[in-house]
Amino acid sequence: SAFIYILATACTVPVLCYWCLFRAPTAITMAFLCYVGWFLLLDSKAPKSGKRKFDVIRRRRQWYNFARYFPISLSRTAELDPTKNYIFGYHPHGIISTGALCNFGTEATGFSTLFPGIDLRLLTLAVNFYVPF
């Protein structure tokens, strides 16, 4: 499973880069170059440091629509002490992990309301941050 993911990424990324640099319209080429520059110069350590948490983006209206479309909900079965550390497991994981994204990566289902004081980060493979789609 991981081998197929890495192989698919290894095959897709060069094709995407070639298309963005040589075949795409100028606006897409410029956007691609800006993304690569931003990633290489400013954000290359984000997958390992967890520094890419922006509450403004986590609370965007699109995530609420996303949660209603699938439909995704979050329920609390116990109170959690905000002074302790927790690890939340999610299954199924992998490519169909929309529930994890919606519940733990955004505020669409009201995580901070249900669990006040818990500082939450959604973890994934570092290679997922290297592909711009």
Short mmCIF file of C-alpha atoms in Angstrom, two decimals:
data_model
loop_
_atom_site.label_atom_id
_atom_site.label_comp_id
_atom_site.label_asym_id
_atom_site.label_seq_id
_atom_site.Cartn_x
_atom_site.Cartn_y
_atom_site.Cartn_z
CA SER A 1 0.00 0.00 0.00
CA ALA A 2 2.73 2.48 0.93
CA PHE A 3 4.81 1.30 -2.03
CA ILE A 4 1.95 1.98 -4.45
CA TYR A 5 1.43 5.44 -2.93
CA ILE A 6 5.12 6.31 -3.27
CA LEU A 7 5.24 4.90 -6.81
CA ALA A 8 2.14 6.86 -7.85
CA THR A 9 3.59 10.05 -6.36
CA ALA A 10 6.95 9.42 -8.03
CA CYS A 11 5.21 9.06 -11.40
CA THR A 12 2.74 11.91 -10.99
CA VAL A 13 4.98 14.67 -9.65
CA PRO A 14 7.38 14.82 -12.63
CA VAL A 15 4.47 14.86 -15.08
CA LEU A 16 2.76 17.63 -13.10
CA CYS A 17 5.98 19.65 -12.93
CA TYR A 18 6.60 19.27 -16.67
CA TRP A 19 3.04 20.32 -17.49
CA CYS A 20 3.13 23.31 -15.11
CA LEU A 21 6.46 24.55 -16.43
CA PHE A 22 6.18 23.91 -20.17
CA ARG A 23 2.58 23.26 -21.22
CA ALA A 24 0.32 25.17 -18.84
CA PRO A 25 -0.93 28.72 -19.34
CA THR A 26 1.34 31.43 -17.90
CA ALA A 27 -0.87 32.05 -14.85
CA ILE A 28 -0.67 28.39 -13.81
CA THR A 29 3.10 28.35 -14.37
CA MET A 30 3.53 31.43 -12.18
CA ALA A 31 1.30 29.98 -9.46
CA PHE A 32 3.28 26.74 -9.55
CA LEU A 33 6.61 28.57 -9.28
CA CYS A 34 5.27 30.66 -6.37
CA TYR A 35 4.16 27.48 -4.58
CA VAL A 36 7.53 25.79 -5.09
CA GLY A 37 9.37 28.90 -3.90
CA TRP A 38 7.15 29.28 -0.85
CA PHE A 39 7.58 25.62 0.06
CA LEU A 40 11.35 25.53 -0.42
CA LEU A 41 12.14 28.86 1.24
CA LEU A 42 9.52 29.34 3.95
CA ASP A 43 7.66 26.13 4.71
CA SER A 44 9.98 23.17 4.19
CA LYS A 45 9.95 22.18 7.89
CA ALA A 46 6.16 22.32 8.36
CA PRO A 47 5.56 18.56 8.05
CA LYS A 48 7.90 17.88 10.96
CA SER A 49 7.26 20.92 13.15
CA GLY A 50 3.46 21.20 12.98
CA LYS A 51 3.72 24.94 12.41
CA ARG A 52 1.14 25.11 9.62
CA LYS A 53 -1.91 25.63 11.85
CA PHE A 54 -4.02 28.63 10.86
CA ASP A 55 -7.28 29.01 12.76
CA VAL A 56 -8.64 31.35 10.08
CA ILE A 57 -8.36 28.57 7.52
CA ARG A 58 -9.66 25.93 9.93
CA ARG A 59 -12.85 27.95 10.46
CA ARG A 60 -13.68 28.75 6.81
CA ARG A 61 -17.26 28.26 5.68
CA GLN A 62 -16.24 25.69 3.07
CA TRP A 63 -15.46 23.17 5.81
CA TYR A 64 -18.97 23.46 7.26
CA ASN A 65 -20.40 22.78 3.80
CA PHE A 66 -17.94 19.89 3.45
CA ALA A 67 -19.18 18.36 6.73
CA ARG A 68 -22.83 18.74 5.75
CA TYR A 69 -22.26 17.22 2.30
CA PHE A 70 -20.74 13.92 3.46
CA PRO A 71 -22.41 14.09 6.37
CA ILE A 72 -19.76 14.10 9.06
CA SER A 73 -20.40 14.62 12.76
CA LEU A 74 -18.42 14.52 15.99
CA SER A 75 -19.79 13.47 19.35
CA ARG A 76 -18.24 13.57 22.79
CA THR A 77 -18.48 10.52 25.02
CA ALA A 78 -16.21 11.81 27.79
CA GLU A 79 -14.78 15.08 29.07
CA LEU A 80 -11.04 15.51 28.43
CA ASP A 81 -8.64 17.31 30.73
CA PRO A 82 -6.98 20.08 28.65
CA THR A 83 -3.78 19.89 30.73
CA LYS A 84 -3.04 16.35 29.46
CA ASN A 85 -1.86 15.09 26.07
CA TYR A 86 -4.00 12.79 23.93
CA ILE A 87 -3.62 10.77 20.75
CA PHE A 88 -6.78 10.25 18.71
CA GLY A 89 -6.76 7.32 16.31
CA TYR A 90 -8.84 7.36 13.15
CA HIS A 91 -9.86 4.49 10.92
CA PRO A 92 -10.17 4.09 7.99
CA HIS A 93 -7.02 6.01 7.32
CA GLY A 94 -5.41 6.54 3.97
CA ILE A 95 -6.84 8.17 0.92
CA ILE A 96 -10.46 8.17 2.13
CA SER A 97 -9.89 10.04 5.37
CA THR A 98 -12.38 12.87 4.92
CA GLY A 99 -13.75 12.32 8.41
CA ALA A 100 -10.33 12.86 10.00
CA LEU A 101 -9.76 15.99 7.94
CA CYS A 102 -13.18 17.39 8.79
CA ASN A 103 -13.21 16.50 12.50
CA PHE A 104 -9.58 17.09 13.45
CA GLY A 105 -8.16 19.32 10.72
CA THR A 106 -10.97 21.90 10.73
CA GLU A 107 -13.61 23.33 13.03
CA ALA A 108 -16.51 22.17 10.86
CA THR A 109 -17.87 19.81 13.51
CA GLY A 110 -17.05 22.02 16.50
CA PHE A 111 -14.07 20.21 18.02
CA SER A 112 -12.95 23.21 20.09
CA THR A 113 -16.50 23.62 21.43
CA LEU A 114 -16.76 19.96 22.43
CA PHE A 115 -13.21 19.78 23.79
CA PRO A 116 -12.20 23.27 24.96
CA GLY A 117 -8.52 23.85 25.59
CA ILE A 118 -7.27 20.86 23.55
CA ASP A 119 -4.62 21.97 21.03
CA LEU A 120 -5.20 19.69 18.07
CA ARG A 121 -2.94 18.76 15.14
CA LEU A 122 -3.83 16.32 12.37
CA LEU A 123 -0.84 14.15 11.47
CA THR A 124 -0.13 12.48 8.16
CA LEU A 125 2.85 11.21 6.20
CA ALA A 126 5.39 13.93 5.46
CA VAL A 127 5.25 13.05 1.75
CA ASN A 128 1.65 14.31 1.66
CA PHE A 129 2.98 17.84 2.14
CA TYR A 130 5.30 17.64 -0.86
CA VAL A 131 2.61 17.24 -3.53
CA PRO A 132 0.63 20.42 -4.21
CA PHE A 133 -2.75 18.70 -4.68
#
